[in-house]
Coordinates of C-alpha atoms and ligand atoms in Angstrom, one line a residue:
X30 CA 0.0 0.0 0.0
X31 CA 1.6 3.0 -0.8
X32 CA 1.3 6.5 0.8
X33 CA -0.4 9.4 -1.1
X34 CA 1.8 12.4 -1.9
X35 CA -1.5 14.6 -2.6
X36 CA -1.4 18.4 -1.6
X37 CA -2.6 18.9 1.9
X38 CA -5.4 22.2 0.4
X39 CA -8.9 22.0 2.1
X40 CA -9.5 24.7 -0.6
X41 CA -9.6 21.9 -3.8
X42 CA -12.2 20.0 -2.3
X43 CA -14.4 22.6 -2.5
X44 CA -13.1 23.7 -5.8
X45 CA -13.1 20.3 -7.0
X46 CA -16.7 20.3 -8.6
X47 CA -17.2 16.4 -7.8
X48 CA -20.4 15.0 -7.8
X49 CA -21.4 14.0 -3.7
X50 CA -21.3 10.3 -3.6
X51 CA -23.4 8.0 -2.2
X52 CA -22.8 7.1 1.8
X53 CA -23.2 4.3 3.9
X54 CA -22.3 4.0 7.1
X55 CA -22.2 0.3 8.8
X56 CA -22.1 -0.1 12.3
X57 CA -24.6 2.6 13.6
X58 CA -23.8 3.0 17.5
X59 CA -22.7 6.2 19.1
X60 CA -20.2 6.9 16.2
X61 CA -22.0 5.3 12.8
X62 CA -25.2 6.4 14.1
X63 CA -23.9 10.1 14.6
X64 CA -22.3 10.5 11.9
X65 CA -24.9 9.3 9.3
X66 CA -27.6 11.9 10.4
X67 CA -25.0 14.4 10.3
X68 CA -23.6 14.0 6.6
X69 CA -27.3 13.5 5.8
X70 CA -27.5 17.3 7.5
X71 CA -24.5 18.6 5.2
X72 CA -26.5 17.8 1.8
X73 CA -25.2 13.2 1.4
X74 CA -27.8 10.6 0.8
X75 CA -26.8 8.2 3.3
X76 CA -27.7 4.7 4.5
X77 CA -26.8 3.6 7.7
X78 CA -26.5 -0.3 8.3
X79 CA -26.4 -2.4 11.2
X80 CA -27.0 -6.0 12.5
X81 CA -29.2 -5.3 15.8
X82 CA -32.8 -5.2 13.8
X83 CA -34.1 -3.5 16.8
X84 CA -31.4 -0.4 16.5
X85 CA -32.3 -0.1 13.0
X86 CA -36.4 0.2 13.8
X87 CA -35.5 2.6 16.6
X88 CA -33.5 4.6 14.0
X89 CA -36.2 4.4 11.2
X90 CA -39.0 5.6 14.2
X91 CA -36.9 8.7 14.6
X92 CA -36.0 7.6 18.2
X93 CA -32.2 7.4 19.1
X94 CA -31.1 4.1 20.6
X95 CA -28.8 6.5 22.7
X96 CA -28.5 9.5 24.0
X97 CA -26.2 12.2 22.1
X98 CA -27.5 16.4 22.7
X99 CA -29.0 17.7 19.3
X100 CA -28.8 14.3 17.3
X101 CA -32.5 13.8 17.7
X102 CA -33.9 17.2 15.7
X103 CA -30.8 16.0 13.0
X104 CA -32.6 12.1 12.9
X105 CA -36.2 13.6 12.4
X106 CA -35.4 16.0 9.6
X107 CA -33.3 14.1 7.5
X108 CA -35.5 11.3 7.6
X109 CA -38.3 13.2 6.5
X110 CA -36.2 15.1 4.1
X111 CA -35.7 11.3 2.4
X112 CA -31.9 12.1 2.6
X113 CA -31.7 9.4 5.4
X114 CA -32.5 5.8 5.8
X115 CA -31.5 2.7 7.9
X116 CA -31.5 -1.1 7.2
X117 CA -30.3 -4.2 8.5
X118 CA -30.1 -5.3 4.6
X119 CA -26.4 -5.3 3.2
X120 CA -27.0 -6.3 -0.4
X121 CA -29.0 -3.0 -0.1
X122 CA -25.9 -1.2 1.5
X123 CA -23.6 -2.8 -1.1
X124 CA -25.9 -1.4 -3.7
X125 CA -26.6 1.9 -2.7
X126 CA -22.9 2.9 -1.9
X127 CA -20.1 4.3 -3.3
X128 CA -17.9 5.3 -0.2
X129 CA -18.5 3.0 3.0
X130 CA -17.6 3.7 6.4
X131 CA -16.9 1.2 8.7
X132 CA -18.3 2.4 11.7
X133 CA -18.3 -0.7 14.0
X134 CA -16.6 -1.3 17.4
X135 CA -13.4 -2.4 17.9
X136 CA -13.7 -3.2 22.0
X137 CA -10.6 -5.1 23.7
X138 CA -10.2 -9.0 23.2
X139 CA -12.4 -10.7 26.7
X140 CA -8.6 -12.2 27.3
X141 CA -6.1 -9.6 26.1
X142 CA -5.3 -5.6 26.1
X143 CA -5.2 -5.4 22.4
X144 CA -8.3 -4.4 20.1
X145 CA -11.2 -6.9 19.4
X146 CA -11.2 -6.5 15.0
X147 CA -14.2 -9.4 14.5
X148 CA -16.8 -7.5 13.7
X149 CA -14.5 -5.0 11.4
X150 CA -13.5 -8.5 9.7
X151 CA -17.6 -9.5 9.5
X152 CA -18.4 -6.0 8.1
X153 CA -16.1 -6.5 5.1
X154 CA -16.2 -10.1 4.8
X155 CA -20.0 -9.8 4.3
X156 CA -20.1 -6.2 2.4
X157 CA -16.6 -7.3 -0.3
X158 CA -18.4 -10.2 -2.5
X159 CA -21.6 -8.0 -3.0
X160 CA -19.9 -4.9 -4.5
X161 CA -20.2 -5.1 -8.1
X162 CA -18.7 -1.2 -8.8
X163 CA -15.6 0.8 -8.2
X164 CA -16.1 2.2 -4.5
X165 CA -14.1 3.3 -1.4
X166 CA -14.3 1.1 2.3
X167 CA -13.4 3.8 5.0
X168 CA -12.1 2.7 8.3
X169 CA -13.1 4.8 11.2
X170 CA -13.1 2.4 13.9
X171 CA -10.7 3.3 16.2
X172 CA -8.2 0.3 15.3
X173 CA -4.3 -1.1 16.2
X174 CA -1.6 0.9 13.2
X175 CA -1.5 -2.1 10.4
X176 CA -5.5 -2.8 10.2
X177 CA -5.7 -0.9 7.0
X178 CA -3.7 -3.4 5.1
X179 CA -5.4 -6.4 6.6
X180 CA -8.9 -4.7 5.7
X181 CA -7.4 -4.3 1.6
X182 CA -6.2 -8.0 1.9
X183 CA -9.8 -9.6 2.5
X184 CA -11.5 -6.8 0.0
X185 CA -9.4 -8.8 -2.4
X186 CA -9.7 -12.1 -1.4
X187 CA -13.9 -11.6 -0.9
X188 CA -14.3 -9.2 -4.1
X189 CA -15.4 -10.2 -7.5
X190 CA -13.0 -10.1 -10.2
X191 CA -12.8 -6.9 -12.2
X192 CA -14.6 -4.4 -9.6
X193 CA -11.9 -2.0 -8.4
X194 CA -12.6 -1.8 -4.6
X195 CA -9.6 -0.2 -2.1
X196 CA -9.6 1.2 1.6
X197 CA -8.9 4.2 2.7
X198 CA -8.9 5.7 6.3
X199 CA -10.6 8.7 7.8
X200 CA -10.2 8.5 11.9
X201 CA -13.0 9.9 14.0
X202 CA -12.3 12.2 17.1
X203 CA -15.8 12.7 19.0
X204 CA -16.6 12.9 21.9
X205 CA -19.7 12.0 23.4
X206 CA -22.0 14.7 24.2
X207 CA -20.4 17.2 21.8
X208 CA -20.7 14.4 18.7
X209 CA -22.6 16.8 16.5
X210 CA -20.0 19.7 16.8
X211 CA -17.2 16.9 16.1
X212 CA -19.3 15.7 13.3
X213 CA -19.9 18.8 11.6
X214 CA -17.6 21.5 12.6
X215 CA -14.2 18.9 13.2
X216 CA -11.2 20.5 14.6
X217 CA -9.3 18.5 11.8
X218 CA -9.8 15.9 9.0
X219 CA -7.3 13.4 8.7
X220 CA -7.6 11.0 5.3
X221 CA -5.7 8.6 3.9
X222 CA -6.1 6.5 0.4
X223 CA -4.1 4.8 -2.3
X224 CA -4.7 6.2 -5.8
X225 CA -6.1 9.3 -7.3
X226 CA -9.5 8.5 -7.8
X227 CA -10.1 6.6 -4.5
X228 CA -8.6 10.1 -3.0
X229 CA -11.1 11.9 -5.3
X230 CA -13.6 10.0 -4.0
X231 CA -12.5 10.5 -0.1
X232 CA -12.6 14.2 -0.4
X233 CA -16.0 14.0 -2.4
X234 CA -17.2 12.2 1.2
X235 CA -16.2 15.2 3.1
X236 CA -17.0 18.1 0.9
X237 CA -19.9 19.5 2.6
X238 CA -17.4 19.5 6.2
X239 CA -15.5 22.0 4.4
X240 CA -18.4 23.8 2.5
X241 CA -20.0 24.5 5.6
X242 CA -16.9 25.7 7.6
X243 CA -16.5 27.9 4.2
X244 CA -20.0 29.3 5.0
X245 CA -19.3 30.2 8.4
X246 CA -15.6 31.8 7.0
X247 CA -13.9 28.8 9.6
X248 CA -11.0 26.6 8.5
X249 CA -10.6 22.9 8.8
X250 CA -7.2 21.6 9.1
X251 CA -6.9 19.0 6.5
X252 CA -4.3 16.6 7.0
X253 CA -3.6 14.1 3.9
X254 CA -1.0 11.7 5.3
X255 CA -0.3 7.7 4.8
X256 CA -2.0 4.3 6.2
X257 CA -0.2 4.0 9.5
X258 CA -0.3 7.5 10.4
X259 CA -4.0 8.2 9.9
X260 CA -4.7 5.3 12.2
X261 CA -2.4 6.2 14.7
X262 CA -3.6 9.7 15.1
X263 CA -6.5 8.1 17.1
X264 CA -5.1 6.0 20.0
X265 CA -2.2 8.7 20.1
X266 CA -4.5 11.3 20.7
X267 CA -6.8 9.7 23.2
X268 CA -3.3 8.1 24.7
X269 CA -2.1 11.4 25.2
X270 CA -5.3 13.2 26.7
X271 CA -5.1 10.4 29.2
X272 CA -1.7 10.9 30.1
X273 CA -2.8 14.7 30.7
X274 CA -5.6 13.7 33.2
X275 CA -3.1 10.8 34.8
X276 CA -0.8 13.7 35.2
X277 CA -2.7 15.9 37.1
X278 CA -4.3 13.0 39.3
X279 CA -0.8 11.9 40.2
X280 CA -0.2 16.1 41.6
X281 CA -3.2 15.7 43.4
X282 CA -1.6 12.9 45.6
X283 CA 1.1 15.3 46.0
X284 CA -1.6 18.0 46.9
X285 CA -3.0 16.5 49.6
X286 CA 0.0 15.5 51.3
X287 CA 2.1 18.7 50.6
X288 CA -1.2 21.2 51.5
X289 CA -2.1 22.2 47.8
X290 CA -5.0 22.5 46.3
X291 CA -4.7 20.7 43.1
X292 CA -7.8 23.0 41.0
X293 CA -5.5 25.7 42.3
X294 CA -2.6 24.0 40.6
X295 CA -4.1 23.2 37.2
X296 CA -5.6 26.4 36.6
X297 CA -2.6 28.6 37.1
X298 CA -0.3 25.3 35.2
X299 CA -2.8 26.0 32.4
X300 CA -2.4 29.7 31.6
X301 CA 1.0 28.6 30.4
X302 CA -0.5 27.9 26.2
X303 CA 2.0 25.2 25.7
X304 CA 0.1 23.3 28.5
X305 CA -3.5 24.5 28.0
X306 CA -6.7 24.5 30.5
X307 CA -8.2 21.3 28.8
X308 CA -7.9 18.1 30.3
X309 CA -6.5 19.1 33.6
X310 CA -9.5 18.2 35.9
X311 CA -8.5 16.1 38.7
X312 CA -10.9 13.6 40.3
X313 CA -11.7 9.8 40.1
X314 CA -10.1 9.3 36.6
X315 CA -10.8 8.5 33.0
X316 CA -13.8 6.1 31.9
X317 CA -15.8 5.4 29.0
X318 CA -15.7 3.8 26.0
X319 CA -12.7 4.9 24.7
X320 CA -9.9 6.5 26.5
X321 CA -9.2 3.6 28.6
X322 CA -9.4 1.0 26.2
X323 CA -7.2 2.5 23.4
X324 CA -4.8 3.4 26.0
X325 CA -4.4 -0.4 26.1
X326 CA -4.7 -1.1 22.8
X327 CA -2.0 1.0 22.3
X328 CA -0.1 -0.8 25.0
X329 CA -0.5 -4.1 23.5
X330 CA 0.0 -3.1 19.8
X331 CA 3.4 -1.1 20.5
X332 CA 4.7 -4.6 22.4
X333 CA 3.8 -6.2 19.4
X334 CA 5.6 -4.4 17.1
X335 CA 9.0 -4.7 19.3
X336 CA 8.7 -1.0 20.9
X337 CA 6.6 -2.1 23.9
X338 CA 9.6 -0.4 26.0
X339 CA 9.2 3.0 24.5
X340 CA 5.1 3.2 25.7
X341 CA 5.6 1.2 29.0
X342 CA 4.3 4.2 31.0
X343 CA 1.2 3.8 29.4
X344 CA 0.8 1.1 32.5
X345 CA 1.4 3.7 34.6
X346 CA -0.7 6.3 33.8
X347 CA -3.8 3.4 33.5
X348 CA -2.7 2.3 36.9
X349 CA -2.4 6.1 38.1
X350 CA -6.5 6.2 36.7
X351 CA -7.3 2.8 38.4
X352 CA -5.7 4.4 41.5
X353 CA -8.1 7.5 42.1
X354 CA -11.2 4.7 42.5
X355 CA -9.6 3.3 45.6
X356 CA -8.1 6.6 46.4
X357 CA -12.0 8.1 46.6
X358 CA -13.4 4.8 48.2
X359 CA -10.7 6.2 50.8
X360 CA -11.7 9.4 51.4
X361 CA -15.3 8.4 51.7
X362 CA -14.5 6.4 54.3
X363 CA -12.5 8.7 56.1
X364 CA -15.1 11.4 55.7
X365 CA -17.4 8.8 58.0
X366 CA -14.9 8.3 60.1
X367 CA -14.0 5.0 59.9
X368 CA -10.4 3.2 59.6
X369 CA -8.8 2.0 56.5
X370 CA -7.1 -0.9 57.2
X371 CA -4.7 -2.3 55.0
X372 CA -7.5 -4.3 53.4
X373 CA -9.4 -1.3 52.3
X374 CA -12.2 0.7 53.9
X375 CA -15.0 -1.1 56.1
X376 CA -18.6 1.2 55.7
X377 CA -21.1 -1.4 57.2
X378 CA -23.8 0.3 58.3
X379 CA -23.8 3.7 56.0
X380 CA -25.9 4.6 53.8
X381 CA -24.5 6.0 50.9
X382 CA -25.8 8.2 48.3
X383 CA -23.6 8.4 44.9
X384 CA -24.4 11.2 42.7
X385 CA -23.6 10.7 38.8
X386 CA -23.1 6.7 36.9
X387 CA -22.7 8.1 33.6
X388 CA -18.8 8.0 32.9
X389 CA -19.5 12.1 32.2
X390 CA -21.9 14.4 32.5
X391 CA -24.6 14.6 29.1
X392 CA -24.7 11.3 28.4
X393 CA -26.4 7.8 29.2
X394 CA -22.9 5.8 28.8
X395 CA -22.0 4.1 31.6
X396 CA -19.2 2.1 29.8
X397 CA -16.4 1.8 32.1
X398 CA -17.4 4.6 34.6
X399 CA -15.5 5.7 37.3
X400 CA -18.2 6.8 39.3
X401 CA -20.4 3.7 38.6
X402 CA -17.6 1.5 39.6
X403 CA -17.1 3.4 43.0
X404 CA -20.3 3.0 44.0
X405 CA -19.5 -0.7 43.3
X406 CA -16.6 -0.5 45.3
X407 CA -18.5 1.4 48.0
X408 CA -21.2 -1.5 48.8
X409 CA -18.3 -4.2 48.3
X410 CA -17.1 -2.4 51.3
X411 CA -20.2 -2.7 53.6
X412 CA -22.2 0.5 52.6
X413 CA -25.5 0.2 51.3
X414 CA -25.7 2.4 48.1
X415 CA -28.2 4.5 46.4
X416 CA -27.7 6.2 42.8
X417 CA -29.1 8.6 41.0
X418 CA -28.4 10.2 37.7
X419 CA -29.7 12.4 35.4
X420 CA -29.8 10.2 32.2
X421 CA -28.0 7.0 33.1
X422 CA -30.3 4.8 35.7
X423 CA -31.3 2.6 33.3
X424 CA -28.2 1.5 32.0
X425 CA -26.8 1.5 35.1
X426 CA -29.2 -0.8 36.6
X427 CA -28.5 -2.8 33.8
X428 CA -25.2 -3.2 34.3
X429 CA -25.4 -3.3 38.3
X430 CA -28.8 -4.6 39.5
X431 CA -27.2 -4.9 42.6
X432 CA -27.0 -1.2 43.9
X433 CA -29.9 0.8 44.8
X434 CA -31.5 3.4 42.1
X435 CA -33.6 6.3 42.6
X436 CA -35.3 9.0 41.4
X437 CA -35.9 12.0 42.0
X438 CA -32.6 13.2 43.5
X439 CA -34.0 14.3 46.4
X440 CA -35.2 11.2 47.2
X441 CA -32.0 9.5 46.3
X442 CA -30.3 11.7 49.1
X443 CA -32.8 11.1 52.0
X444 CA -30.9 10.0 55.0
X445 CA -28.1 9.9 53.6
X446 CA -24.8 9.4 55.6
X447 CA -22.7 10.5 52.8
X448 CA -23.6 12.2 49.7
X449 CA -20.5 11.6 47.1
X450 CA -20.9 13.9 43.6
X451 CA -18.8 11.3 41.2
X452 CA -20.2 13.0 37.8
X453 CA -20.2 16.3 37.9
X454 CA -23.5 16.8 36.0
X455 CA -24.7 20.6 35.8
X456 CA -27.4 19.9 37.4
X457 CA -25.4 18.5 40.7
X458 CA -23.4 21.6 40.7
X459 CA -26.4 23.9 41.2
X460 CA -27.8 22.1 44.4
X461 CA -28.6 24.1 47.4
X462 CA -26.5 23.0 50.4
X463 CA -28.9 24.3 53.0
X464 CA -31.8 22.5 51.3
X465 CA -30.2 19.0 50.8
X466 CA -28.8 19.4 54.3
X467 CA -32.4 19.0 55.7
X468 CA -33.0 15.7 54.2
X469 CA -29.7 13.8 54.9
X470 CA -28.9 12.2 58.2
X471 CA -25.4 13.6 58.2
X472 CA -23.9 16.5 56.2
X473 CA -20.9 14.8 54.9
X474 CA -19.9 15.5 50.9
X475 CA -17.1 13.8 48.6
X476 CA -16.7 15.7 45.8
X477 CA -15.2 13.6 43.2
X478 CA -14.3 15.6 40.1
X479 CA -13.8 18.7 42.5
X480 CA -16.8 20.4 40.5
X481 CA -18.5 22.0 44.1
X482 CA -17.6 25.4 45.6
X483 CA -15.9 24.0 48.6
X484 CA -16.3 27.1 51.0
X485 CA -20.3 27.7 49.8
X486 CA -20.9 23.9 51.4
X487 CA -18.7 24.3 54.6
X488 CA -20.4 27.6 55.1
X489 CA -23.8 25.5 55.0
X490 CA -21.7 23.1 57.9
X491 CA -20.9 20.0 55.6
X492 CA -17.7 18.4 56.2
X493 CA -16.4 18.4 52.6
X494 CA -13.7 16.7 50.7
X495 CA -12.6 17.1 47.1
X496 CA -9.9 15.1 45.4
X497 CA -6.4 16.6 46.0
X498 CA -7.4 19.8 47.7
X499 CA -6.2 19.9 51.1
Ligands
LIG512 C1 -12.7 10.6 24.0 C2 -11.8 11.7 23.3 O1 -11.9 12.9 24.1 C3 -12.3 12.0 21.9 O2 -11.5 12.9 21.3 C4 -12.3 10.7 21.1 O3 -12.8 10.8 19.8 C5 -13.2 9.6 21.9 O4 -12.7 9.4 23.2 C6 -13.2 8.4 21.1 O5 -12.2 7.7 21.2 O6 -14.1 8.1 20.3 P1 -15.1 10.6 25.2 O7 -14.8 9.1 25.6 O8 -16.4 10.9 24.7 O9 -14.0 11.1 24.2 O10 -14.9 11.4 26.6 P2 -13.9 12.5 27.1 O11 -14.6 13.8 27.1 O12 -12.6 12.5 26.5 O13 -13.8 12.1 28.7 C7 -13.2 10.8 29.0 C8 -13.0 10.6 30.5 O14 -12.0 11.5 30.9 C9 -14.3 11.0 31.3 O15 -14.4 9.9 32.3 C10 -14.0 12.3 31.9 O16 -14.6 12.5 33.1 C11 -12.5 12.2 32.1 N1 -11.8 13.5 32.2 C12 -11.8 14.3 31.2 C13 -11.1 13.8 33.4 O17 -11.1 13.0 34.3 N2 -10.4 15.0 33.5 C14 -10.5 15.8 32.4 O18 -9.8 16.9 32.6 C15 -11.1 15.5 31.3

């Protein structure tokens, strides 16, 4: 596979005068899902594919199968525009398309660090032998540097002879709960593809990014670049954001212990431009979806290529993440008033009341949450456990029928021993200290992404802790 020497110039895509192609997105979670009502928004005809039949009649009812802020309006007017469609039918996909995006998850392996690629391999295997013209496979799944390659292998081992089929690579960057933004106003697009035409035909797919940023007189940075490099941008990135929020977990040990207040420390570290404001908030850690698991994917795929020494802090800073869970578990016990032993924290007999399971704030994901997980770890350790959030009980129950779930907050909070904000949802941040203080039994707080105004609850006599604020 070679790499494409092709000018790096936003400006001749819009110049270009091609023809909009024909879009099909397959895998329609979070990212597919997204991402086809968007380009549907910027002017495409796109069909979005998926296996789960039940996904696909929640799509074609106008109802999202998740929750993503301002997705819903794009859904219901595209779909009755007839620019937007859904089916669980891939000879229709294979049909209607002339650039594919492969959409699907790439989660880790149930017994290794390193990226799960079946349903990538399913996706092509079963999309290849229907194609009968020339047409573009995009990988955006979040994938280990080397997938491309594989991906062009079995397009040429499951393709009829004579149709000219070839992969390219676009990565994704969203992030959940600002997925709409990401989709159509991108801080960058990075593409990849062999020859001319199937570059032709990977800027055709994301003319209307650029035409709209035109409209609004806002540049896209365009980045045109080879295989390996457009799938690394992905894990590096989201390798690298982690490191930042690792970082600034590991000064909030130092903060408690030296007297500092680590909020403090990231906001005056953060006026320096080189370092930036973003990404700096202490707490309980990184969760989701994403960050976590590339981080190990990363890991896994640098040790396979014989440079595993060069990324071995990439343990650390997941270890670092893992470390704030038990690190709050601590402080909430301490906050009660009870020992920590060396075999962690003992809270029989407390009834605790955990505000946030969503892994952040806007979202129903629960996928690897910190805050979810604590409250795990919370009744593991004696306490009995209630949760409340915003968007994410249902999942949450879902995933742990064993806690206690209720709504509304304020009766989540009743009695309460100790109330622990772990998501800092806007809606937590605005509570009234004097009010909630009349329904708890004791006015004890845990403030777990430091998101409260520490002196406005002490002044309404709760004992209050953040994370690395002394
Ligand atoms: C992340 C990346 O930010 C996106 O750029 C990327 O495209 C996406 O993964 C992906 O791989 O698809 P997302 O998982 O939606 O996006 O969530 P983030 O906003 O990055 O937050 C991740 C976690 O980091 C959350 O648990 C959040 O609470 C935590 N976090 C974030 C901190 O603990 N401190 C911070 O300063 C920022």
């Amino acid at each position: 596979m070679r790499s494409t020497n092709l000018p790096n110039d936003a400006e001749s895509i819009i110049t270009s005068g091609v023809t909009r192609p024909r879009l099909t997105f397959l895998g329609v979670g979070p990212l597919g899902g997204t991402y086809a009502a968007c380009y549907a928004e910027l002017g495409y005809e796109v069909l979005g594919y998926d296996i789960d039949e039940g996904r696909i009649s929640k799509f074609n009812d106008g109802q999202l199968p998740f929750y993503e802020r301002g997705l819903d309006e794009l859904l219901t007017k595209n779909l009755a525009n007839g620019r937007l469609r859904f089916t669980t039918d891939i000879d229709e996909v294979a049909e209607f398309g002339d650039v594919h995006f492969l959409c699907v998850g790439t989660p880790s392996r149930p017994d290794s660090n390193s990226a799960d690629l079946s349903y990538l391999e399913s996706c092509v295997t079963s999309l290849a032998p229907r194609l009968s013209r020339q047409c573009i496979i995009v990988g955006k799944s979040t994938v280990p540097v080397g997938t491309s390659s594989w991906v062009q292998q079995l397009i040429d081992q499951h393709t009829s002879d004579g149709v000219d089929v070839e992969v390219a690579w676009s990565p994704e960057f969203l992030q959940e709960s600002n997925a709409v933004q990401d989709v159509m106003r991108p801080n960058r697009v990075v593409l990849a593809a062999q020859s001319e035409w199937a570059q032709q035909l990977l800027q055709a797919a994301h003319k209307g990014v650029f035409e709209l940023a035109a409209q609004e007189d806002r540049d896209v940075p365009l980045v045109v670049t080879d295989f390996a490099t457009a799938e690394l941008v992905k894990v590096a990135s989201n390798a690298f954001l982690s490191t930042k929020i690792s970082y600034i977990n590991a000064m909030a040990d130092l903060c408690e212990v030296a007297g500092g207040d680590v909020t403090a420390l990231a906001r005056a570290m953060g006026h320096d431009e080189r370092i930036g404001q973003k990404f700096l908030r202490a707490g309980i850690g990184f969760g989701g979806g994403c960050l976590p698991k590339d981080l190990r994917a990363l890991a896994s795929r640098a040790q396979e290529l014989g440079v595993g020494e060069s990324l071995r802090f990439l343990a650390e800073i997941d270890e670092v993440n893992t470390r704030r869970r038990t690190r709050a578990v601590t402080i909430a016990a301490e906050l009660c008033g009870r020992d920590v032993g060396p075999a962690g924290a003992r809270m029989e007999g407390l009834h605790v009341t955990v505000l946030g399971a969503t892994f952040k704030p806007d979202t129903d994901d629960i996928r690897d949450s910190p805050a979810l997980d604590i409250a795990r770890r919370l009744r593991n350790a004696g306490a009995t456990v209630t949760v409340y959030d915003p968007k994410g009980i249902d999942n949450a129950r879902t995933a742990q029928p064993e806690l206690n779930y209720a709504k509304p907050l304020s009766e989540a909070v009743e009695g309460a021993d100790l109330v622990c904000v772990l998501t800092p949802w806007e809606e937590f941040r605005h509570l009234d200290p004097a009010a909630l203080g009349d329904i708890v039994s004791h006015r004890r707080i845990l403030d777990g992404m430091n998101a409260l105004d520490p002196q406005l609850w002490r002044n309404a006599g709760w004992e209050y802790r953040g994370m690395g604020r002394s």
